[in-house]
Coordinates of C-alpha atoms in Angstrom, one line a residue:
M1 CA 91.5 56.1 183.7
K2 CA 88.8 57.5 181.4
H3 CA 91.0 56.8 178.4
L4 CA 91.5 53.2 179.5
L5 CA 87.7 52.7 179.9
L6 CA 87.0 54.3 176.5
H7 CA 89.7 52.0 174.9
S8 CA 88.1 49.0 176.5
S9 CA 84.6 50.0 175.3
I10 CA 85.8 50.5 171.7
R11 CA 87.7 47.2 171.6
R12 CA 84.5 45.5 172.8
R13 CA 82.0 47.4 170.6
G14 CA 84.1 48.1 167.6
L15 CA 85.2 51.4 165.9
H16 CA 82.2 52.8 164.1
L17 CA 83.4 55.7 161.9
G18 CA 80.1 57.4 161.6
L19 CA 79.9 57.8 165.4
V20 CA 83.4 59.1 165.9
P21 CA 82.7 62.9 165.5
E22 CA 79.6 62.7 167.6
V23 CA 81.3 60.8 170.4
A24 CA 84.3 63.1 170.3
A25 CA 82.1 66.2 170.4
A26 CA 80.3 64.9 173.5
R27 CA 83.7 64.5 175.2
N28 CA 85.0 67.9 174.3
G29 CA 83.3 69.8 171.5
A30 CA 85.8 72.7 171.7
T31 CA 88.8 70.6 170.5
L32 CA 90.2 72.4 167.5
L33 CA 91.1 71.0 164.1
T34 CA 93.3 73.3 161.9
L35 CA 93.7 72.7 158.2
D36 CA 96.3 74.1 155.7
H37 CA 93.6 73.9 153.0
D38 CA 89.9 74.5 152.4
L39 CA 87.4 71.7 152.4
G40 CA 86.2 71.1 148.9
V41 CA 82.7 70.0 149.9
L42 CA 82.4 72.8 152.5
P43 CA 84.6 75.7 151.4
E44 CA 82.7 78.2 153.6
A45 CA 83.6 76.2 156.7
G46 CA 87.1 77.7 156.9
R47 CA 90.3 76.2 158.1
R48 CA 89.7 76.2 161.9
L49 CA 86.9 74.0 163.0
S50 CA 85.9 72.7 166.4
V51 CA 85.0 69.0 166.8
A52 CA 81.4 70.1 167.5
E53 CA 81.4 71.8 164.1
I54 CA 82.9 68.8 162.4
A55 CA 80.2 66.6 164.0
Y56 CA 77.5 69.0 162.7
H57 CA 79.0 68.9 159.1
V58 CA 79.2 65.1 159.1
D59 CA 75.6 64.9 160.3
D60 CA 74.6 67.4 157.6
L61 CA 76.4 65.5 154.8
A62 CA 75.0 62.2 156.0
G63 CA 71.5 63.7 155.5
R64 CA 72.5 64.9 152.0
L65 CA 73.8 61.4 151.0
A66 CA 70.6 59.8 152.3
A67 CA 68.5 62.3 150.3
A68 CA 70.6 61.5 147.2
G69 CA 69.5 57.8 147.6
V70 CA 72.5 56.2 149.4
A71 CA 71.2 53.3 151.4
P72 CA 72.6 51.2 154.2
G73 CA 74.9 48.4 152.9
E74 CA 75.7 50.1 149.6
R75 CA 79.3 50.9 148.7
V76 CA 80.3 54.5 148.2
V77 CA 83.6 55.0 146.3
I78 CA 85.3 58.2 147.3
Y79 CA 87.7 59.3 144.5
K80 CA 88.4 63.0 144.5
T81 CA 91.1 65.6 144.9
A82 CA 93.3 65.1 148.0
N83 CA 91.6 67.0 150.8
F84 CA 90.6 66.3 154.4
D85 CA 87.0 66.4 153.2
V86 CA 87.7 62.8 152.1
W87 CA 87.6 61.8 155.8
V88 CA 84.5 64.0 156.4
L89 CA 82.6 62.4 153.5
A90 CA 83.6 58.8 154.4
T91 CA 82.5 59.4 157.9
A92 CA 79.2 60.7 156.6
A93 CA 78.7 57.7 154.4
S94 CA 79.4 55.4 157.3
R95 CA 76.8 57.3 159.3
V96 CA 74.1 56.3 156.9
G97 CA 75.2 52.7 157.0
A98 CA 77.0 52.7 153.7
V99 CA 80.5 51.2 153.2
P100 CA 83.0 53.9 152.1
V101 CA 85.6 52.7 149.6
M102 CA 88.7 54.9 149.6
L103 CA 90.5 55.3 146.3
S104 CA 93.6 57.4 146.2
P105 CA 93.5 60.5 143.9
A106 CA 96.9 59.3 142.7
L107 CA 95.3 56.3 140.9
D108 CA 95.0 56.6 137.2
A109 CA 91.8 56.3 135.3
A110 CA 92.4 52.7 134.1
T111 CA 93.1 51.5 137.6
V112 CA 90.0 53.3 139.0
G113 CA 87.9 51.7 136.2
A114 CA 89.2 48.3 137.1
L115 CA 88.4 48.7 140.7
L116 CA 85.0 50.1 140.1
D117 CA 84.3 47.0 138.1
R118 CA 85.4 44.8 140.9
L119 CA 83.1 46.7 143.3
D120 CA 79.9 45.7 141.5
K121 CA 78.0 48.9 140.8
P122 CA 79.0 51.1 143.7
W123 CA 78.1 54.8 144.1
L124 CA 80.9 57.1 143.0
L125 CA 81.4 60.3 145.1
T126 CA 83.8 62.6 143.3
D127 CA 84.5 66.2 142.3
G128 CA 84.8 68.0 138.9
P129 CA 88.5 67.5 138.2
K130 CA 88.5 63.8 139.1
L131 CA 85.3 63.1 137.2
D132 CA 86.9 64.8 134.1
S133 CA 89.9 62.5 134.6
L134 CA 87.6 59.5 134.1
A135 CA 86.4 60.7 130.7
G136 CA 87.7 57.5 129.0
V137 CA 86.1 55.2 131.6
P138 CA 82.5 53.9 131.2
V139 CA 81.5 55.3 134.6
A140 CA 77.8 55.1 133.9
D141 CA 78.0 51.4 133.2
L142 CA 80.3 50.7 136.2
T143 CA 78.4 52.6 138.9
R144 CA 74.9 52.7 140.5
R145 CA 75.0 56.5 140.5
V146 CA 77.5 59.4 140.5
A147 CA 77.4 62.1 143.2
I148 CA 79.5 65.2 142.9
I149 CA 80.4 67.3 145.9
A150 CA 79.5 70.6 144.4
G151 CA 78.4 72.2 141.1
E152 CA 76.3 70.5 138.5
R153 CA 77.2 67.7 136.0
P154 CA 75.0 65.8 133.6
D155 CA 73.7 62.5 135.1
A156 CA 75.2 63.3 138.5
V157 CA 73.5 64.3 141.8
S158 CA 75.0 67.3 143.5
L159 CA 75.5 67.3 147.2
G160 CA 75.6 71.1 147.1
A161 CA 72.0 71.1 145.8
L162 CA 70.9 68.9 148.7
A163 CA 71.9 71.3 151.5
G164 CA 69.3 71.4 154.2
S165 CA 68.2 67.8 153.8
P166 CA 66.7 66.3 157.0
P167 CA 69.1 64.5 159.3
V168 CA 69.2 60.7 159.6
R169 CA 69.6 58.4 162.5
P170 CA 73.1 56.8 162.5
V171 CA 73.2 53.2 161.3
V172 CA 75.6 50.9 163.2
V173 CA 76.8 47.8 161.3
A174 CA 77.6 44.5 163.0
L175 CA 81.1 44.0 164.4
D176 CA 82.3 41.7 161.7
E177 CA 80.6 43.3 158.7
A178 CA 82.4 45.4 156.1
A179 CA 82.7 49.0 157.4
L180 CA 85.5 50.5 155.3
I181 CA 87.4 49.4 152.2
T182 CA 90.8 50.8 151.4
H183 CA 93.4 49.6 148.9
T184 CA 96.9 48.3 149.0
S185 CA 99.8 50.4 147.6
G186 CA 99.9 48.7 144.3
T187 CA 103.6 48.2 144.3
T188 CA 103.2 44.9 142.4
G189 CA 100.3 45.7 140.1
L190 CA 96.6 46.5 140.4
P191 CA 95.9 47.4 144.0
K192 CA 93.9 44.9 146.1
L193 CA 90.7 46.1 147.9
V194 CA 91.2 45.5 151.7
V195 CA 88.0 45.1 153.7
H196 CA 88.0 46.4 157.3
T197 CA 85.3 45.8 160.0
P198 CA 84.5 47.6 163.2
R199 CA 86.3 44.9 165.1
T200 CA 89.5 45.0 163.1
M201 CA 89.6 48.8 163.1
A202 CA 89.2 48.9 166.8
A203 CA 92.0 46.5 167.5
R204 CA 94.4 48.5 165.4
L205 CA 94.0 51.5 167.7
T206 CA 95.9 49.8 170.6
P207 CA 99.6 50.5 169.7
Q208 CA 99.1 54.3 169.1
W209 CA 96.7 54.4 172.1
V210 CA 99.8 53.5 174.2
L211 CA 101.8 56.2 172.5
L212 CA 99.2 58.9 173.1
S213 CA 98.9 57.8 176.7
L214 CA 102.5 59.0 177.2
M215 CA 101.5 62.5 176.5
R216 CA 100.7 64.1 179.9
R217 CA 99.0 67.2 178.5
R218 CA 97.0 68.1 175.4
E219 CA 99.3 69.1 172.6
T220 CA 98.8 69.6 168.9
V221 CA 99.0 66.4 166.8
A222 CA 100.2 67.2 163.3
I223 CA 99.1 64.6 160.7
H224 CA 100.5 64.3 157.2
I225 CA 99.4 61.0 155.7
S226 CA 97.2 60.0 152.8
F227 CA 93.6 61.0 153.5
V228 CA 92.3 57.8 152.0
H229 CA 94.6 55.4 154.0
S230 CA 93.2 53.3 156.8
R231 CA 95.8 54.8 159.1
M232 CA 94.1 58.2 158.7
F233 CA 90.9 56.9 160.2
A234 CA 92.8 55.4 163.1
A235 CA 94.8 58.5 163.7
M236 CA 91.8 60.8 163.7
A237 CA 89.8 58.5 166.0
L238 CA 92.7 58.5 168.5
A239 CA 93.4 62.2 168.4
L240 CA 89.8 63.1 168.8
M241 CA 89.2 60.6 171.6
F242 CA 92.2 62.0 173.5
E243 CA 90.9 65.5 172.9
M244 CA 94.1 66.6 171.2
P245 CA 94.1 69.6 168.8
V246 CA 94.9 68.4 165.3
L247 CA 96.8 70.0 162.5
L248 CA 95.8 68.4 159.2
M249 CA 98.3 68.9 156.5
N250 CA 97.9 68.6 152.7
E251 CA 101.1 70.5 152.1
S252 CA 104.5 68.8 152.0
E253 CA 106.8 71.4 150.6
P254 CA 109.5 71.9 153.3
G255 CA 109.4 75.6 153.5
R256 CA 105.6 75.7 154.0
V257 CA 105.8 72.8 156.5
A258 CA 108.3 74.7 158.5
E259 CA 106.0 77.7 158.7
L260 CA 103.1 75.5 159.9
F261 CA 105.2 73.8 162.6
L262 CA 106.5 77.2 163.8
K263 CA 103.0 78.6 164.1
H264 CA 101.3 75.6 165.6
R265 CA 104.1 74.0 167.6
P266 CA 103.0 70.3 167.5
G267 CA 104.0 67.9 170.2
L268 CA 103.5 64.9 168.0
I269 CA 104.0 64.5 164.3
E270 CA 102.7 61.5 162.3
A271 CA 103.8 61.5 158.7
L272 CA 104.7 59.3 155.8
P273 CA 108.3 58.0 155.8
N274 CA 109.1 59.7 152.5
S275 CA 107.7 63.0 153.8
L276 CA 109.9 62.8 156.8
M277 CA 112.9 62.2 154.6
E278 CA 111.9 65.3 152.5
W279 CA 111.8 67.3 155.7
E280 CA 115.2 66.2 157.0
G281 CA 116.8 69.4 155.9
L282 CA 114.5 71.4 158.3
A283 CA 116.7 70.0 161.1
D284 CA 119.3 72.6 160.1
D285 CA 116.8 75.5 159.9
P286 CA 117.9 78.1 162.5
R287 CA 114.2 78.7 163.3
K288 CA 114.0 75.2 164.8
P289 CA 110.6 74.1 163.4
F290 CA 110.9 70.7 165.2
A291 CA 111.8 72.2 168.6
S292 CA 108.4 71.6 170.1
V293 CA 108.1 67.9 169.0
K294 CA 108.2 65.3 171.7
Y295 CA 107.2 62.4 169.5
F296 CA 107.7 61.6 165.9
S297 CA 105.7 58.6 164.6
S298 CA 105.5 56.7 161.3
T299 CA 103.6 53.5 160.7
F300 CA 104.2 52.6 157.0
D301 CA 107.7 51.6 156.3
A302 CA 110.9 51.2 158.3
M303 CA 112.7 54.5 158.6
H304 CA 116.3 55.1 157.6
P305 CA 118.4 55.8 160.8
R306 CA 119.8 59.0 159.2
T307 CA 116.3 60.5 159.0
M308 CA 115.3 59.4 162.6
G309 CA 118.5 60.7 164.0
R310 CA 118.3 64.1 162.4
L311 CA 114.7 64.7 163.3
V312 CA 114.9 63.6 166.9
G313 CA 118.2 65.5 167.3
S314 CA 116.4 68.7 166.2
S315 CA 113.8 68.6 168.9
E316 CA 114.4 70.6 172.1
R317 CA 112.1 68.5 174.2
R318 CA 113.5 66.3 176.9
G319 CA 113.1 62.6 176.2
A320 CA 112.1 63.2 172.5
M321 CA 111.7 60.0 170.6
F322 CA 110.9 58.5 167.2
F323 CA 108.3 55.8 167.5
Q324 CA 108.4 53.5 164.5
I325 CA 105.8 50.9 163.8
Y326 CA 106.1 48.2 161.2
G327 CA 102.9 47.0 159.5
Q328 CA 100.8 46.9 156.3
S329 CA 97.3 47.5 155.1
E330 CA 96.2 43.9 155.7
V331 CA 97.6 43.6 159.3
G332 CA 97.7 47.1 160.7
P333 CA 100.5 48.0 163.1
A334 CA 102.4 44.8 164.0
V335 CA 105.6 45.6 165.9
G336 CA 107.3 48.8 167.0
R337 CA 110.1 50.4 168.9
A338 CA 111.2 53.8 170.2
Y339 CA 114.4 55.5 169.2
L340 CA 115.9 58.2 171.5
R341 CA 118.1 61.1 170.6
R342 CA 121.3 59.4 171.6
S343 CA 120.6 56.2 169.7
A344 CA 118.4 56.9 166.6
H345 CA 121.2 57.8 164.3
K346 CA 123.2 54.7 164.9
A347 CA 120.3 52.3 165.0
D348 CA 120.1 49.2 162.9
G349 CA 117.4 50.2 160.4
R350 CA 116.4 46.6 159.8
C351 CA 115.4 46.1 163.4
V352 CA 111.7 47.1 163.3
G353 CA 110.8 46.2 166.8
W354 CA 109.0 43.9 169.2
A355 CA 105.4 42.8 169.5
M356 CA 103.4 45.3 171.7
P357 CA 101.2 44.4 174.6
G358 CA 97.6 43.8 173.6
S359 CA 98.5 43.9 169.9
A360 CA 99.7 41.6 167.2
R361 CA 101.7 38.4 167.5
V362 CA 104.6 38.0 165.1
R363 CA 106.5 34.9 164.0
V364 CA 109.1 34.0 161.3
V365 CA 108.6 30.7 159.5
S366 CA 111.1 28.8 157.3
R367 CA 111.2 29.3 153.6
D368 CA 113.3 26.2 152.9
G369 CA 112.9 23.8 155.8
R370 CA 115.9 25.2 157.7
P371 CA 115.4 27.3 160.9
P372 CA 115.1 31.1 160.0
S373 CA 118.2 33.1 160.9
E374 CA 120.1 36.1 159.9
A375 CA 121.8 34.0 157.2
N376 CA 118.6 32.2 156.2
P377 CA 115.7 34.7 156.6
G378 CA 112.2 33.4 156.7
F379 CA 108.7 34.6 156.0
I380 CA 107.3 37.1 158.4
E381 CA 103.7 36.3 159.6
V382 CA 101.3 38.3 161.8
G383 CA 98.4 37.0 163.8
W384 CA 95.7 38.9 165.7
V385 CA 92.1 40.1 165.6
G386 CA 93.2 43.2 163.6
L387 CA 93.8 41.3 160.4
A388 CA 91.7 42.6 157.5
K389 CA 88.6 40.4 156.7
T390 CA 89.3 39.8 153.0
Y391 CA 90.3 41.2 149.6
L392 CA 87.0 42.2 148.0
G393 CA 86.4 40.0 144.9
E394 CA 89.7 38.2 145.4
Q395 CA 89.0 35.7 148.2
E396 CA 91.4 33.1 146.7
R397 CA 94.2 35.6 146.7
Y398 CA 93.4 36.5 150.3
D399 CA 93.3 32.8 151.3
A400 CA 96.7 32.2 149.7
N401 CA 98.2 34.5 152.3
R402 CA 96.1 33.4 155.3
R403 CA 97.2 30.4 157.4
G404 CA 94.6 29.9 160.1
D405 CA 95.1 32.8 162.5
W406 CA 98.3 34.0 160.7
W407 CA 98.9 36.3 157.7
R408 CA 101.9 36.0 155.5
T409 CA 103.1 39.6 155.0
G410 CA 105.3 39.0 151.9
D411 CA 108.3 40.3 153.8
V412 CA 111.3 38.2 154.8
G413 CA 113.4 38.6 157.9
Y414 CA 114.5 37.0 161.2
R415 CA 114.3 37.5 164.9
T416 CA 117.3 38.1 167.2
R417 CA 117.8 36.2 170.4
F418 CA 116.3 39.2 172.2
G419 CA 113.1 38.9 170.2
C420 CA 113.6 41.9 167.9
L421 CA 112.1 41.4 164.4
H422 CA 114.5 42.3 161.6
M423 CA 112.8 42.9 158.2
L424 CA 115.3 42.6 155.4
D425 CA 113.2 42.9 152.1
R426 CA 110.0 42.2 150.4
E427 CA 110.2 38.7 149.0
V428 CA 109.5 40.0 145.5
D429 CA 112.3 42.5 145.8
M430 CA 115.0 40.1 146.8
I431 CA 118.1 40.2 144.6
P432 CA 120.5 37.2 144.4
G433 CA 123.7 37.9 146.2
V434 CA 122.3 40.7 148.3
R435 CA 121.4 40.1 151.9
S436 CA 119.1 43.1 152.1
S437 CA 118.6 46.0 149.6
L438 CA 117.1 48.0 152.4
E439 CA 120.1 47.5 154.6
I440 CA 122.4 48.8 151.8
E441 CA 120.1 51.9 151.5
D442 CA 120.3 52.5 155.2
V443 CA 124.0 52.4 155.3
V444 CA 124.8 54.4 152.2
L445 CA 122.2 57.1 153.0
G446 CA 123.8 57.4 156.4
K447 CA 127.1 58.2 154.8
L448 CA 126.0 60.5 152.0
R449 CA 123.8 63.4 153.1
E450 CA 123.8 64.7 149.6
L451 CA 121.5 61.8 148.7
S452 CA 117.8 62.5 149.0
E453 CA 116.8 58.9 148.0
L454 CA 118.5 55.6 147.2
V455 CA 116.7 52.6 145.9
V456 CA 118.5 49.3 145.0
V457 CA 116.7 47.3 142.3
P458 CA 117.6 44.4 140.1
G459 CA 119.1 45.2 136.7
P460 CA 118.7 43.4 133.4
N461 CA 120.9 40.6 134.5
A462 CA 119.6 40.5 138.1
E463 CA 122.5 42.6 139.3
P464 CA 121.8 45.1 142.1
V465 CA 121.5 48.5 140.5
P466 CA 121.5 51.6 142.9
V467 CA 119.2 54.3 141.7
V468 CA 120.2 57.6 143.4
C469 CA 118.6 61.0 143.7
T470 CA 120.3 64.0 145.1
H471 CA 119.1 67.3 146.7
D472 CA 118.3 69.8 144.0
D473 CA 119.6 67.1 141.5
Q474 CA 123.2 68.1 142.1
P475 CA 125.9 65.9 140.7
L476 CA 127.2 63.0 142.9
A477 CA 130.9 63.0 143.4
P478 CA 132.3 59.6 142.2
D479 CA 134.9 59.4 144.9
R480 CA 132.4 59.9 147.7
W481 CA 130.1 57.3 146.2
R482 CA 132.9 54.7 145.8
S483 CA 133.9 55.3 149.5
A484 CA 130.4 54.9 150.7
V485 CA 129.7 51.6 148.9
A486 CA 133.1 50.0 149.6
D487 CA 131.5 47.3 151.7
F488 CA 129.1 46.4 148.9
P489 CA 131.2 45.4 145.9
Q490 CA 128.3 43.6 144.3
L491 CA 126.6 46.9 143.4
A492 CA 126.5 48.0 139.8
D493 CA 127.3 51.6 138.9
P494 CA 124.7 54.0 140.2
I495 CA 122.0 55.5 138.0
H496 CA 121.3 59.1 138.9
I497 CA 117.8 60.4 138.1
P498 CA 115.6 63.3 139.3
Q499 CA 113.6 62.3 142.4
A500 CA 110.4 63.4 140.7
E501 CA 110.9 60.6 138.2
L502 CA 110.7 57.8 140.8
P503 CA 107.4 55.9 140.4
R504 CA 105.5 56.1 143.7
T505 CA 102.4 54.8 145.4
A506 CA 99.7 56.8 147.1
T507 CA 101.7 56.6 150.3
L508 CA 104.9 57.7 148.5
K509 CA 106.5 54.3 148.5
V510 CA 108.8 53.8 145.6
Q511 CA 107.4 51.2 143.2
R512 CA 110.5 49.1 143.0
I513 CA 109.2 46.6 140.4
E514 CA 108.0 49.4 138.2
L515 CA 111.3 51.2 138.6
S516 CA 113.2 48.1 137.6
R517 CA 111.0 47.7 134.6
R518 CA 111.7 51.2 133.5
L519 CA 115.4 50.7 133.8
H520 CA 115.0 47.6 131.5
G521 CA 112.8 49.5 129.1
Q522 CA 109.9 47.0 129.7
P523 CA 106.2 48.0 129.6
E524 CA 104.2 48.2 132.8
K525 CA 102.4 45.0 133.8
R526 CA 99.2 44.7 135.8
A527 CA 98.1 41.9 138.1

């Protein structure tokens, strides 16, 4: 009951990031956060911190930011080495009434420079390595001031030198004002800056609130997603409000991941789809690192059935399930469905689920005047209060996708007579003569365990070219490939490349358009 009351309060008042640690500490300050890395801004804090300690550090850093001169309403770009201190710093910035702008450390200097320009003289909060990476960018001209988390740099204020600054009273912004800015994956060019508000962020908690409510006891929640992604802020708010111990992972190497899971025995894992694919092999580890997991969850892309089946099958918990949610940065979690041990491996990977109670509405509209169907997929649109407010500096681009209460996602699909949404492809990734590239990938990956990744992209003559990666870059047997793709005669011969050469976004999505350009020998283009 207390969780229902809290959820109702947050939906009504909004999610205010700067208050999350304080509120969570008041509920249960002993809740433990465990990290697999040190905090860059607070290396002395260690790798095991209580929520009360986190709340103290956020308050301390908010005081330092205020002492540096950060004022309410100003934008603070956080661009630094991947580390959970990104969340801590963003929460501290929010606490002083500033708007944290989260830029992935995977972005190159030219992209960061372009985004800084769009932000109109923001603060830049960074560290030494990332500041060095911007040597060719006119940072002084593009920013109001540069702050560095530790050490000393010319023309930069050091947070380390401001330790002991007086605390500040938290500033709470209005429900519909900008409170957080993240960016899109950039699969089609320069990332767009997505503006979130306390109202939109609060709404997006609902789907996972339902999932966590299924957990009858406090269990460790393992989180391995991009620290700068909007999903990280929702995941942390949910885990802390439910008083769940959290394992925060920067590490993705399967051997190290297995050791962490064996030591901490999580009951729920939330991770990027490509990370879960990378960890598939751990299902065969005799130590059973996934034995304790009751729930696997992923919110970014539809998962391949092979991956879901192997992961859920490796759990020793009764009723273990894989909870998949389909959504995107602009709309948050839209639809979802659960896969059980007996069904995950044979699921239709294109069926991404149903609308969830209290969450988004979803519809499919015609692309050509004819009713949407499996043979004639339409545009997928999402409508609810959780839609992002705008694209910063690109209102016309935002408006082009907004139709009243509805947002056009850029994906195409159809709904079955039972109401399940099937997502077939991104509109920009559609290939003539191919019903769904993603469907081909689901089917072939399910047949060939030796594949670690498969991406179907258009070739020089718009033919569907399968780009394959294998475990340890082992050769792919031609006869096995021919057998696996017998139902897809339109496919060109496969191109085998090392997985490390796949162009990826900050959330590890394959940049399909860029991959296709590389196959054609074309230069990269920016929007």
